[in-house]
Tab-separated table of C-alpha atoms and ligand atoms in Angstrom:
chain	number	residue	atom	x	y	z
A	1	UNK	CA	-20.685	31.725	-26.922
A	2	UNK	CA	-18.630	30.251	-23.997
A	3	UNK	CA	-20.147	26.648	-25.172
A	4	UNK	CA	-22.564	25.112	-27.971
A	5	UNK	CA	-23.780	22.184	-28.978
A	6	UNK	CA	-23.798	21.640	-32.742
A	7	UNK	CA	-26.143	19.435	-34.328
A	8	UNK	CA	-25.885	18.004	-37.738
A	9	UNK	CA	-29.579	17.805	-39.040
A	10	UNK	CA	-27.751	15.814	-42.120
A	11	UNK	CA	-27.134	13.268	-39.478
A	12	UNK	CA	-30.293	12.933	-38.370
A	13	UNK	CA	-31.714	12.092	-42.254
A	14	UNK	CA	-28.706	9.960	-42.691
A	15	UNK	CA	-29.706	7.467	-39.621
A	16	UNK	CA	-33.785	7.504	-40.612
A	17	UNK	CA	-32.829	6.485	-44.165
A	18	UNK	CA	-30.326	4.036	-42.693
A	19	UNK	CA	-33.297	2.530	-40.423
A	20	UNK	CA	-36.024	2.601	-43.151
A	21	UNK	CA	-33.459	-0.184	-45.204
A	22	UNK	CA	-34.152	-2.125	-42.307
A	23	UNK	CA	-37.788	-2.094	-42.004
A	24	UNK	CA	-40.935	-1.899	-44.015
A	25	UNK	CA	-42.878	-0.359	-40.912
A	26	UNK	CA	-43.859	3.445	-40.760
A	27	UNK	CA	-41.604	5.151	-38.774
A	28	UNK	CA	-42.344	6.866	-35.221
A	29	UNK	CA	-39.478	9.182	-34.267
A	30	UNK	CA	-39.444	9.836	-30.942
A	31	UNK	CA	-38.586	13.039	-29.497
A	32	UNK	CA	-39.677	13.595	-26.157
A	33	UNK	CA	-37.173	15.281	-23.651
A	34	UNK	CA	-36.465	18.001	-26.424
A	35	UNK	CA	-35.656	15.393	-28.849
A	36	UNK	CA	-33.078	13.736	-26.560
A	37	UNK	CA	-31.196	16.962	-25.920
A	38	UNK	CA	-30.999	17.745	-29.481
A	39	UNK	CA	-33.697	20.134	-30.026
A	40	UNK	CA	-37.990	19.084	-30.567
A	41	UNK	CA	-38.878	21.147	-33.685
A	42	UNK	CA	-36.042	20.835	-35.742
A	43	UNK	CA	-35.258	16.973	-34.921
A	44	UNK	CA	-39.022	16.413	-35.554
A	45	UNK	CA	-39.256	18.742	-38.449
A	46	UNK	CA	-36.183	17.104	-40.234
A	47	UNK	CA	-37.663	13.271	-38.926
A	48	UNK	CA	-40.639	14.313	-41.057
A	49	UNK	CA	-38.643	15.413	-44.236
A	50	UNK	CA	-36.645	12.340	-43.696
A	51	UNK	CA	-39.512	9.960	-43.722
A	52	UNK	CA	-41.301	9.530	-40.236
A	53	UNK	CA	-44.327	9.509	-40.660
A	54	UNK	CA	-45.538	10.031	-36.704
A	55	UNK	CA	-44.263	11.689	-33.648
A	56	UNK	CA	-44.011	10.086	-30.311
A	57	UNK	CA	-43.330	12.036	-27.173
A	58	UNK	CA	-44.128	11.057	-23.586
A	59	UNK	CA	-46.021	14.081	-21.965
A	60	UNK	CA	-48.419	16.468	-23.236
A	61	UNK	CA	-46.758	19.509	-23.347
A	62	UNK	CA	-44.274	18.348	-25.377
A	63	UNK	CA	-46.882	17.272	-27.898
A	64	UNK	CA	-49.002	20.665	-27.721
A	65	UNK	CA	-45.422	22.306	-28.405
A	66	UNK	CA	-45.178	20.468	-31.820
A	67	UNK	CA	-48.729	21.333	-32.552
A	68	UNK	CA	-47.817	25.084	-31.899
A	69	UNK	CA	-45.037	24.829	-34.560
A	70	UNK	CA	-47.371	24.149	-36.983
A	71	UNK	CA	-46.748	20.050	-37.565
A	72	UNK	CA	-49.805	17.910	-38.573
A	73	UNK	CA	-48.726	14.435	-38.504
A	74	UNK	CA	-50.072	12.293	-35.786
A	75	UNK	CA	-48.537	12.651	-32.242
A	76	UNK	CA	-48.758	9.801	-29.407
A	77	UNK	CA	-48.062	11.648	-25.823
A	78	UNK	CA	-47.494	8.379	-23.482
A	79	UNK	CA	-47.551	9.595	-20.320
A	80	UNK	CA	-50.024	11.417	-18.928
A	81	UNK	CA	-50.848	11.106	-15.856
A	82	UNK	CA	-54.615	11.825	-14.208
A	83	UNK	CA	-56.555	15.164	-14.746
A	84	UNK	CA	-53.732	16.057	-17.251
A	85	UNK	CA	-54.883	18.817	-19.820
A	86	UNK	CA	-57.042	16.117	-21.759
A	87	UNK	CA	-59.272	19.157	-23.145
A	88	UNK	CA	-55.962	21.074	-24.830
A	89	UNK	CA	-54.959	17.327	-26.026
A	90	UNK	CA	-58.365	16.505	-27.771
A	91	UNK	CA	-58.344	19.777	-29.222
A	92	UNK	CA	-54.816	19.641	-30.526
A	93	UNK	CA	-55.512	16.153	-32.358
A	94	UNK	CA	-53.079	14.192	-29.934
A	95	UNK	CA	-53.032	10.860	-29.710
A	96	UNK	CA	-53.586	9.557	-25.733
A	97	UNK	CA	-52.048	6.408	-24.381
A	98	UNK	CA	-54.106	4.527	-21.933
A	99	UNK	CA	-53.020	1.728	-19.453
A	100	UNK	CA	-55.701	2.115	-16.760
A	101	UNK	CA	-59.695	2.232	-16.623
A	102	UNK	CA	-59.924	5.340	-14.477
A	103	UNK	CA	-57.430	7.045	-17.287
A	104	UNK	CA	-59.780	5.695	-19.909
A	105	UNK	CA	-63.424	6.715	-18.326
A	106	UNK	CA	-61.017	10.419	-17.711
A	107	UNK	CA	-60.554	11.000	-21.406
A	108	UNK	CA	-64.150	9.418	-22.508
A	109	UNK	CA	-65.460	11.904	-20.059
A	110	UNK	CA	-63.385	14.511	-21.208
A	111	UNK	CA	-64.392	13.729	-24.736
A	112	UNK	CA	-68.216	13.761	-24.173
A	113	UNK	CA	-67.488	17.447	-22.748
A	114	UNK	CA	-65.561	19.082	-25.666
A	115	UNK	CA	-67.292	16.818	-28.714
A	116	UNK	CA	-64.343	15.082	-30.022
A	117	UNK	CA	-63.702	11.408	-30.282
A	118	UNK	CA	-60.353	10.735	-29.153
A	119	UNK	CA	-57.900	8.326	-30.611
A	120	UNK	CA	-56.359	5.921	-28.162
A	121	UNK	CA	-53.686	3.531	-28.098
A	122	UNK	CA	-54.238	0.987	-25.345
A	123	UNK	CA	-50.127	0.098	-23.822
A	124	UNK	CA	-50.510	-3.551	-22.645
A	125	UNK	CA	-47.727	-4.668	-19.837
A	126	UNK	CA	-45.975	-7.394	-21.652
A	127	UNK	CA	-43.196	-8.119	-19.058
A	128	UNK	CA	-41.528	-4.511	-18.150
A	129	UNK	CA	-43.618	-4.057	-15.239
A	130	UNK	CA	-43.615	-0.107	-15.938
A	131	UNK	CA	-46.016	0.840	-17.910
A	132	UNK	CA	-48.971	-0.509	-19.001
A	133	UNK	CA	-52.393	-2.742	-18.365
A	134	UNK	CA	-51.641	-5.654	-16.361
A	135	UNK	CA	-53.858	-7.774	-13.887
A	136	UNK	CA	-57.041	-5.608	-14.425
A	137	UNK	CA	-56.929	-6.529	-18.672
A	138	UNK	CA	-60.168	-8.417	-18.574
A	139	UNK	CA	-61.853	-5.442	-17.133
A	140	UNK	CA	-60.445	-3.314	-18.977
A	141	UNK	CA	-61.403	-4.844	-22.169
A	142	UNK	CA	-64.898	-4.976	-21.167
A	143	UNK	CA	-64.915	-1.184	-20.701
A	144	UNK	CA	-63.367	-1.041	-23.909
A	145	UNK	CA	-66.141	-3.045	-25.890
A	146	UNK	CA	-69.008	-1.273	-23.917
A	147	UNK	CA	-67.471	2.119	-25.086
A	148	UNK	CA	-66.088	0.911	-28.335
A	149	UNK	CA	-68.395	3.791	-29.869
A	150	UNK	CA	-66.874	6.684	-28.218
A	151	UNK	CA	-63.564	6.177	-29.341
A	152	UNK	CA	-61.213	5.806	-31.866
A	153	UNK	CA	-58.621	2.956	-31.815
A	154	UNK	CA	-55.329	4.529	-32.902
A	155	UNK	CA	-53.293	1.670	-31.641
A	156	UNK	CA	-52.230	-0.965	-29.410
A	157	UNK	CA	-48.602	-1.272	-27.666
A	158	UNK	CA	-45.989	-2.229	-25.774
A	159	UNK	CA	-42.851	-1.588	-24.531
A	160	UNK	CA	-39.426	-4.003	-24.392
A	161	UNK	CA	-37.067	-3.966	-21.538
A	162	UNK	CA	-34.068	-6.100	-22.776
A	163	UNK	CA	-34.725	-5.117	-26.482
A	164	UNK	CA	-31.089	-4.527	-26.224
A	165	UNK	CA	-30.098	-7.810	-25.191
A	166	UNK	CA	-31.193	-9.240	-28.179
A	167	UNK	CA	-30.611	-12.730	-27.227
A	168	UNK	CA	-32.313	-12.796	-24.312
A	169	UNK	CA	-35.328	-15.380	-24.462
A	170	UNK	CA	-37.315	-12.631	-22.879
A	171	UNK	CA	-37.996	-10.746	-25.937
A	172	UNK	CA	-39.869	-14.040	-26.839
A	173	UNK	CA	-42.096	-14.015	-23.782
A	174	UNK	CA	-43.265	-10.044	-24.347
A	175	UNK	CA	-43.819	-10.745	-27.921
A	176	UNK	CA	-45.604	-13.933	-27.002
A	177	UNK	CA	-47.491	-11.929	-24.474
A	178	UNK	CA	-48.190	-9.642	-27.088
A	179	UNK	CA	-49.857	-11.523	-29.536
A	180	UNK	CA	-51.999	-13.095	-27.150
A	181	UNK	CA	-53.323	-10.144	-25.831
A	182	UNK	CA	-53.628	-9.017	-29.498
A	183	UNK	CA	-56.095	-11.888	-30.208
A	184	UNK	CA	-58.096	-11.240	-27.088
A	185	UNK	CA	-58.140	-7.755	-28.146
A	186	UNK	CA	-59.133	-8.565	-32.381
A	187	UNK	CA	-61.854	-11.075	-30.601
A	188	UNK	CA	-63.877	-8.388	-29.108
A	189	UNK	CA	-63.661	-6.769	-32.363
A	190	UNK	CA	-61.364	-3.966	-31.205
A	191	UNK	CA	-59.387	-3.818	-34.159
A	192	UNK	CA	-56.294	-0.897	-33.509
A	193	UNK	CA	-55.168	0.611	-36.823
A	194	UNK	CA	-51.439	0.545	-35.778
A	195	UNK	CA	-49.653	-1.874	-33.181
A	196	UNK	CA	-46.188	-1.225	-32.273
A	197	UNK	CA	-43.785	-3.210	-30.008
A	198	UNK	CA	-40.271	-2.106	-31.095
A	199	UNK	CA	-37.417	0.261	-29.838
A	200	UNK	CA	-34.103	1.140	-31.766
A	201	UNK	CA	-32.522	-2.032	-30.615
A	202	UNK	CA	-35.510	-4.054	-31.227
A	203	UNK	CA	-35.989	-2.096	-34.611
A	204	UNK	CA	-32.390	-2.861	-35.139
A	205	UNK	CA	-31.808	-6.550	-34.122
A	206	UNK	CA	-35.798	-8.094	-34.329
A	207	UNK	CA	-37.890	-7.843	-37.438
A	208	UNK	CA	-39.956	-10.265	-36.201
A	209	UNK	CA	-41.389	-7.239	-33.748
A	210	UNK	CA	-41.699	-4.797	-35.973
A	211	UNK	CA	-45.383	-5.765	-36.688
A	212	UNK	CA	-47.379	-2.321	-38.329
A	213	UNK	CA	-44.848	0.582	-37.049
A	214	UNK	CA	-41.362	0.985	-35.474
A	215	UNK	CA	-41.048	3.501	-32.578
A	216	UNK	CA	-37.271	4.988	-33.406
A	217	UNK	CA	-35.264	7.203	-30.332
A	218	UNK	CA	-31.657	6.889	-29.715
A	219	UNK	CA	-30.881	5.330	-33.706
A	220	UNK	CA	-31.978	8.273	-34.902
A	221	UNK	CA	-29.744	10.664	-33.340
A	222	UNK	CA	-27.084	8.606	-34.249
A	223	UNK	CA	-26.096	6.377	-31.417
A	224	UNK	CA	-26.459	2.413	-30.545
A	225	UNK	CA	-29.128	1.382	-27.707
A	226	UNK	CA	-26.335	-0.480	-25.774
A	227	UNK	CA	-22.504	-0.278	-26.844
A	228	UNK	CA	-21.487	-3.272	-24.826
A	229	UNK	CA	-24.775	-5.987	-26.305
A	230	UNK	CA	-24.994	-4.816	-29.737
A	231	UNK	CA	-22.172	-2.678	-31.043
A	232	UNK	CA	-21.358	1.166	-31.653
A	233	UNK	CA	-23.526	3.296	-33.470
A	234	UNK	CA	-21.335	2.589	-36.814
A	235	UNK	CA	-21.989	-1.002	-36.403
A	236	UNK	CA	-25.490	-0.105	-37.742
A	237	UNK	CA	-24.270	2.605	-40.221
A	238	UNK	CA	-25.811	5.926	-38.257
A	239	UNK	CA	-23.856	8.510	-36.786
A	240	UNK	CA	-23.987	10.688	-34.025
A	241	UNK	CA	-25.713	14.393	-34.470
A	242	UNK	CA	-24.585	15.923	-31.881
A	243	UNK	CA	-20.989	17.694	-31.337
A	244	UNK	CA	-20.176	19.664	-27.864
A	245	UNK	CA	-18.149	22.610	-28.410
A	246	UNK	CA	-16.926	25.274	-25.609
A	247	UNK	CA	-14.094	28.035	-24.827
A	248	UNK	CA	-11.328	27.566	-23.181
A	249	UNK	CA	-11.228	30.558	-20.435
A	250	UNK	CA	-7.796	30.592	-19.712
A	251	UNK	CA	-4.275	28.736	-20.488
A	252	UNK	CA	-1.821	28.255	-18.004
A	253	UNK	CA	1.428	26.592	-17.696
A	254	UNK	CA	1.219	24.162	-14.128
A	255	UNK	CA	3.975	21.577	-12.514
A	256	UNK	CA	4.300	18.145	-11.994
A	257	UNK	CA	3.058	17.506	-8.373
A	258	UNK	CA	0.234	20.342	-8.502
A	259	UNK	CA	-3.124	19.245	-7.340
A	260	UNK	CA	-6.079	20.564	-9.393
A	261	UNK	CA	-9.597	21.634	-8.325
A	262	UNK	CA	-11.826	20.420	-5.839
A	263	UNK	CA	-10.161	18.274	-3.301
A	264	UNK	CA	-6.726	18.160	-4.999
A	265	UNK	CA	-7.571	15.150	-6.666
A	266	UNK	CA	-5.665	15.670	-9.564
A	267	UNK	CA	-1.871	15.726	-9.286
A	268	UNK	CA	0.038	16.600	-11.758
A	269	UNK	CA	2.444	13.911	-12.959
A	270	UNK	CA	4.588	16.395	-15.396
A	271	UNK	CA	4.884	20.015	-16.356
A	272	UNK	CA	2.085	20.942	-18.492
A	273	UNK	CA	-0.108	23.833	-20.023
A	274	UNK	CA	-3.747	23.507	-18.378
A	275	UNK	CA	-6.411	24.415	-20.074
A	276	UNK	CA	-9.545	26.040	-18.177
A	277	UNK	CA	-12.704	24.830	-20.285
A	278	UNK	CA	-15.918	26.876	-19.958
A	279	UNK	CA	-18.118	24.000	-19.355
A	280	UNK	CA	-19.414	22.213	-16.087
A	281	UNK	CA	-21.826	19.797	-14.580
A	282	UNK	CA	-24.406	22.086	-14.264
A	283	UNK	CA	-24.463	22.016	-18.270
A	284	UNK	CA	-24.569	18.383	-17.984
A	285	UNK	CA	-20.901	16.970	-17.683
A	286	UNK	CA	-21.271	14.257	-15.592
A	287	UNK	CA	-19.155	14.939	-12.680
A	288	UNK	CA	-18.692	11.359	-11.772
A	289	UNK	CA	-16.705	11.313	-15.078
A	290	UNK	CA	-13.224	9.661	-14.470
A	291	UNK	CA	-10.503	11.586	-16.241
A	292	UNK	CA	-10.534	8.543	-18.718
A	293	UNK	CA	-12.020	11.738	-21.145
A	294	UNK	CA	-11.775	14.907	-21.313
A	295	UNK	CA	-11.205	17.477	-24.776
A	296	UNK	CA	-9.837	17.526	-27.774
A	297	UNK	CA	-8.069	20.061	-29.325
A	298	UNK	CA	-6.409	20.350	-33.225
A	299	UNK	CA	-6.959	16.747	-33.416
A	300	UNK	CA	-5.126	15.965	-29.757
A	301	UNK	CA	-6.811	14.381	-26.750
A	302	UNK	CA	-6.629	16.672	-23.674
A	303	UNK	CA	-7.964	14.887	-20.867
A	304	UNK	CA	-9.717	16.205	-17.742
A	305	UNK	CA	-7.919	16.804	-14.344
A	306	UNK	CA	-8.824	16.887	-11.116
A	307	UNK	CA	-13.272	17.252	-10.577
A	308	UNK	CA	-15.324	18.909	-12.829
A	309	UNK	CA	-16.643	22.098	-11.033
A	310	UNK	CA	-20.092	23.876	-12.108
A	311	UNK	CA	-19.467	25.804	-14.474
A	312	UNK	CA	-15.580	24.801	-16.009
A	313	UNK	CA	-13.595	21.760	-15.464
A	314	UNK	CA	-9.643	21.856	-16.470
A	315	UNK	CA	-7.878	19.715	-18.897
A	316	UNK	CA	-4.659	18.855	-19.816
A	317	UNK	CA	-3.032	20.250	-23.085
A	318	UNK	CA	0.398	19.061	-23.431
A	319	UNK	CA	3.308	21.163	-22.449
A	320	UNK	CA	4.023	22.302	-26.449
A	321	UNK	CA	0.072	22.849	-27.006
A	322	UNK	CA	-0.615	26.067	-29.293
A	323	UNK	CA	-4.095	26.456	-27.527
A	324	UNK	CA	-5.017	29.819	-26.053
A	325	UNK	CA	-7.844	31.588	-24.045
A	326	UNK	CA	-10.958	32.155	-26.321
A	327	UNK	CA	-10.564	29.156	-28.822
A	328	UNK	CA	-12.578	26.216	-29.216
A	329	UNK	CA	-12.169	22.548	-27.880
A	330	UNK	CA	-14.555	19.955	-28.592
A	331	UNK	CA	-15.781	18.690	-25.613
A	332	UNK	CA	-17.694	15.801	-27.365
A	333	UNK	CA	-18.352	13.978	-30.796
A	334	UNK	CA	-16.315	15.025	-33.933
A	335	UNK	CA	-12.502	14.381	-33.379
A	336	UNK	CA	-12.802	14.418	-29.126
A	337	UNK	CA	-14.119	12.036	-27.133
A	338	UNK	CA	-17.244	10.014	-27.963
A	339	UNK	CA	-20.137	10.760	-26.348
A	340	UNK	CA	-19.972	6.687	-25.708
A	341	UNK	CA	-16.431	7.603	-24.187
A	342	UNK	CA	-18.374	9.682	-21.763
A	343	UNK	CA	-20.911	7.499	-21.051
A	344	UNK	CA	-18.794	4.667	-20.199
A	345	UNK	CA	-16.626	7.083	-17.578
A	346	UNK	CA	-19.742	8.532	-16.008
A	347	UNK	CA	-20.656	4.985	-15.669
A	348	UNK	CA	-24.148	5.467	-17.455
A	349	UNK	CA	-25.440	5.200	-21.062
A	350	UNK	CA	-25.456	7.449	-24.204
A	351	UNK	CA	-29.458	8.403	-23.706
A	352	UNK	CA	-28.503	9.816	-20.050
A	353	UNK	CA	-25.730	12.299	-21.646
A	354	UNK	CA	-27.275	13.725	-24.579
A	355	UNK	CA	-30.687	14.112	-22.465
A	356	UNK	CA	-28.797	15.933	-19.461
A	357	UNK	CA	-27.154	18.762	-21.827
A	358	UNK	CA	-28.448	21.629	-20.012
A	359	UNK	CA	-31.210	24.362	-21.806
A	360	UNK	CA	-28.849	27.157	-21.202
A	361	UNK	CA	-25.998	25.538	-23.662
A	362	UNK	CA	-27.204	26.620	-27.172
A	363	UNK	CA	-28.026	23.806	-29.659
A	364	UNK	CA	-26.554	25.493	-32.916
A	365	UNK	CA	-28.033	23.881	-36.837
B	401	LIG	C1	-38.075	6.380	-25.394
B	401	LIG	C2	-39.017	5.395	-25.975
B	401	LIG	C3	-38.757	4.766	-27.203
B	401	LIG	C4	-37.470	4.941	-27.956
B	401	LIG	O1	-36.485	4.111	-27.406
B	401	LIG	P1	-35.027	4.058	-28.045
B	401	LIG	O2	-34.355	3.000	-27.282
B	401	LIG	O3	-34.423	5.400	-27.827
B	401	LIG	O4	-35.217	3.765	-29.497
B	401	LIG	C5	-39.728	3.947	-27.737
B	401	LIG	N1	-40.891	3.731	-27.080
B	401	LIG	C6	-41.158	4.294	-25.893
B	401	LIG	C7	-42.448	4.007	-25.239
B	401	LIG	C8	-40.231	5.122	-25.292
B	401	LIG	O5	-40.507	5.673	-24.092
């Protein structure tokens, strides 16, 4: 295989039992976008050995697909949009976020239909302004109390948006928010069997938001929320899961003043062996990348020259490198470049990476 992405499920148990030291709450794993890149049924499947004792994904199919592998626990899909496949989610025993009254009467509707009272967990906008009930709460909650019997209430939610700035005051103001709308919600006597507010970096930095369960994503696979506010991964004890592997094509020697790939932009400022690495933005290597990365090879940097092209980008060995055609480099995690490294010279963040490994690169267990 011309590339691979390995993933260490060991990894994966390592950082759950590393977050469960730091909270009481039940653990959520999250695992929507095929488990950040990593793989839905056997990231959920080990989350669930590991501890976790719910699923969260954000659309429906990727909640019917755990369901068709046979898991049980309870699944939130948060984002479903109208006349989504409510039927195939009441009769799979999914759990439906709802931030709207015309998403609400959908479902009850829905419901009535196929017989089955469906558990809801109402998102409340606590400051984000993406998701979640905002100006039409007071309507909402009387909908809520006049339907209270056709429905279960599963939980009640929000979401953080500077959870990774954990000293902003504005984690204050949501979880203010939250608690008021909390009381509003209790004094109706609409009482949700589990709220949750916090994110890996909230999960990681605020205890005081943890209130009945945690909702865990990027932690869990090993890497921090935000490198620059809070720290590598290791700062927290977990470590990354995921290790990008591919095959170098070809091995060539090259001269100081050659101009490689696309463009010409990179010039060769010595004599050198290139290597020609099997691997390209269309498997998800961002070419925006600066050739501040690149591969690593028996424990030596090689780092990228010139623009990464679809399906290979070239790197440079070192004149005296043993490398040939047909072995490995690692293009990411283990001894190359971190997948933080990356991040930093796309100019983006871990969660974009990992997520934008291509399907057609292997993930290998
Ligand atoms: C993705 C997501 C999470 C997980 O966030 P991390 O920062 O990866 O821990 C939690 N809650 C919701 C609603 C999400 O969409």
């Amino acid at each position: 295989m011309r590339a691979i992405v390995q993933i260490d499920l060991d990894a994966i148990a390592h950082n759950i039992a590393e977050v469960r030291k730091r909270t009481i709450a039940p653990i959520l794993a999250v695992v929507k976008a095929d488990a950040y890149g990593h793989g839905l049924i056997p990231v959920a499947t080990t989350a669930i050995d590991s501890g976790a004792t719910w699923l969260g994904v954000a659309l429906l199919e990727e909640a019917i697909a755990l369901r068709e592998a046979g898991i049980e626990v309870p699944i939130i899909a948060w984002l479903t949009p109208p006349h989504d496949d409510f039927e195939a989610a009441l009769k799979n025993n999914i759990d439906l976020s709802v931030s709207s009254v015309e998403l609400f009467a959908e479902i009850l509707e829905t419901a009535k239909r196929v017989h089955i009272k469906p558990r809801l967990h109402f998102e409340v906008d606590t400051g984000m302004r993406r998701g979640g009930i905002l100006d039409d709460w007071e309507e909402f909650l009387r909908y809520a109390s006049d339907h209270k019997s056709e429905f279960e209430l599963a939980g009640f939610w929000s979401h953080f948006a500077r959870a990774d700035e954990p000293d902003s005051e504005f984690n204050f103001t949501q979880m203010f928010e939250f608690k008021t709308r909390l009381i509003a919600l209790e004094e109706s006597w609409l009482i949700p069997t589990t709220v949750h507010l916090s994110n890996s970096a909230a999960i990681l930095s605020n205890p005081a938001a943890h209130h009945s369960m945690v909702r865990l994503g990027i932690a869990m696979y090993g890497l921090s929320p935000d490198v620059k506010n809070m720290g590598a991964g290791s700062e927290f004890n977990v470590r990354p899961a995921m290790t990008i592997k591919a095959q170098l094509h070809l091995v060539k020697r090259a001269k100081a003043g050659d101009a490689v790939g696309y463009g010409g932009t990179g010039v060769l400022t010595h004599d050198t062996k290139l290597g020609v690495v099997a691997m390209g933005y269309s498997d998800g290597l961002p070419r925006s990348t600066s050739n501040a990365v690149g591969v690593s090879f028996a424990g030596r940097k090689a780092p990228l020259v010139g623009r990464i092209s679809m399906d290979q980008c070239v790197v440079d060995l070192g004149w005296d490198s043993d490398a040939q055609a047909g072995d490995y480099v690692t293009v990411m995690g283990g001894d190359g470049y971190s997948i933080d490294e990356w991040a930093a010279a796309a100019n983006t963040i871990n969660y974009e990476i990992v997520t934008r490994i291509a399907p057609r690169v292997p993930r290998i267990y």
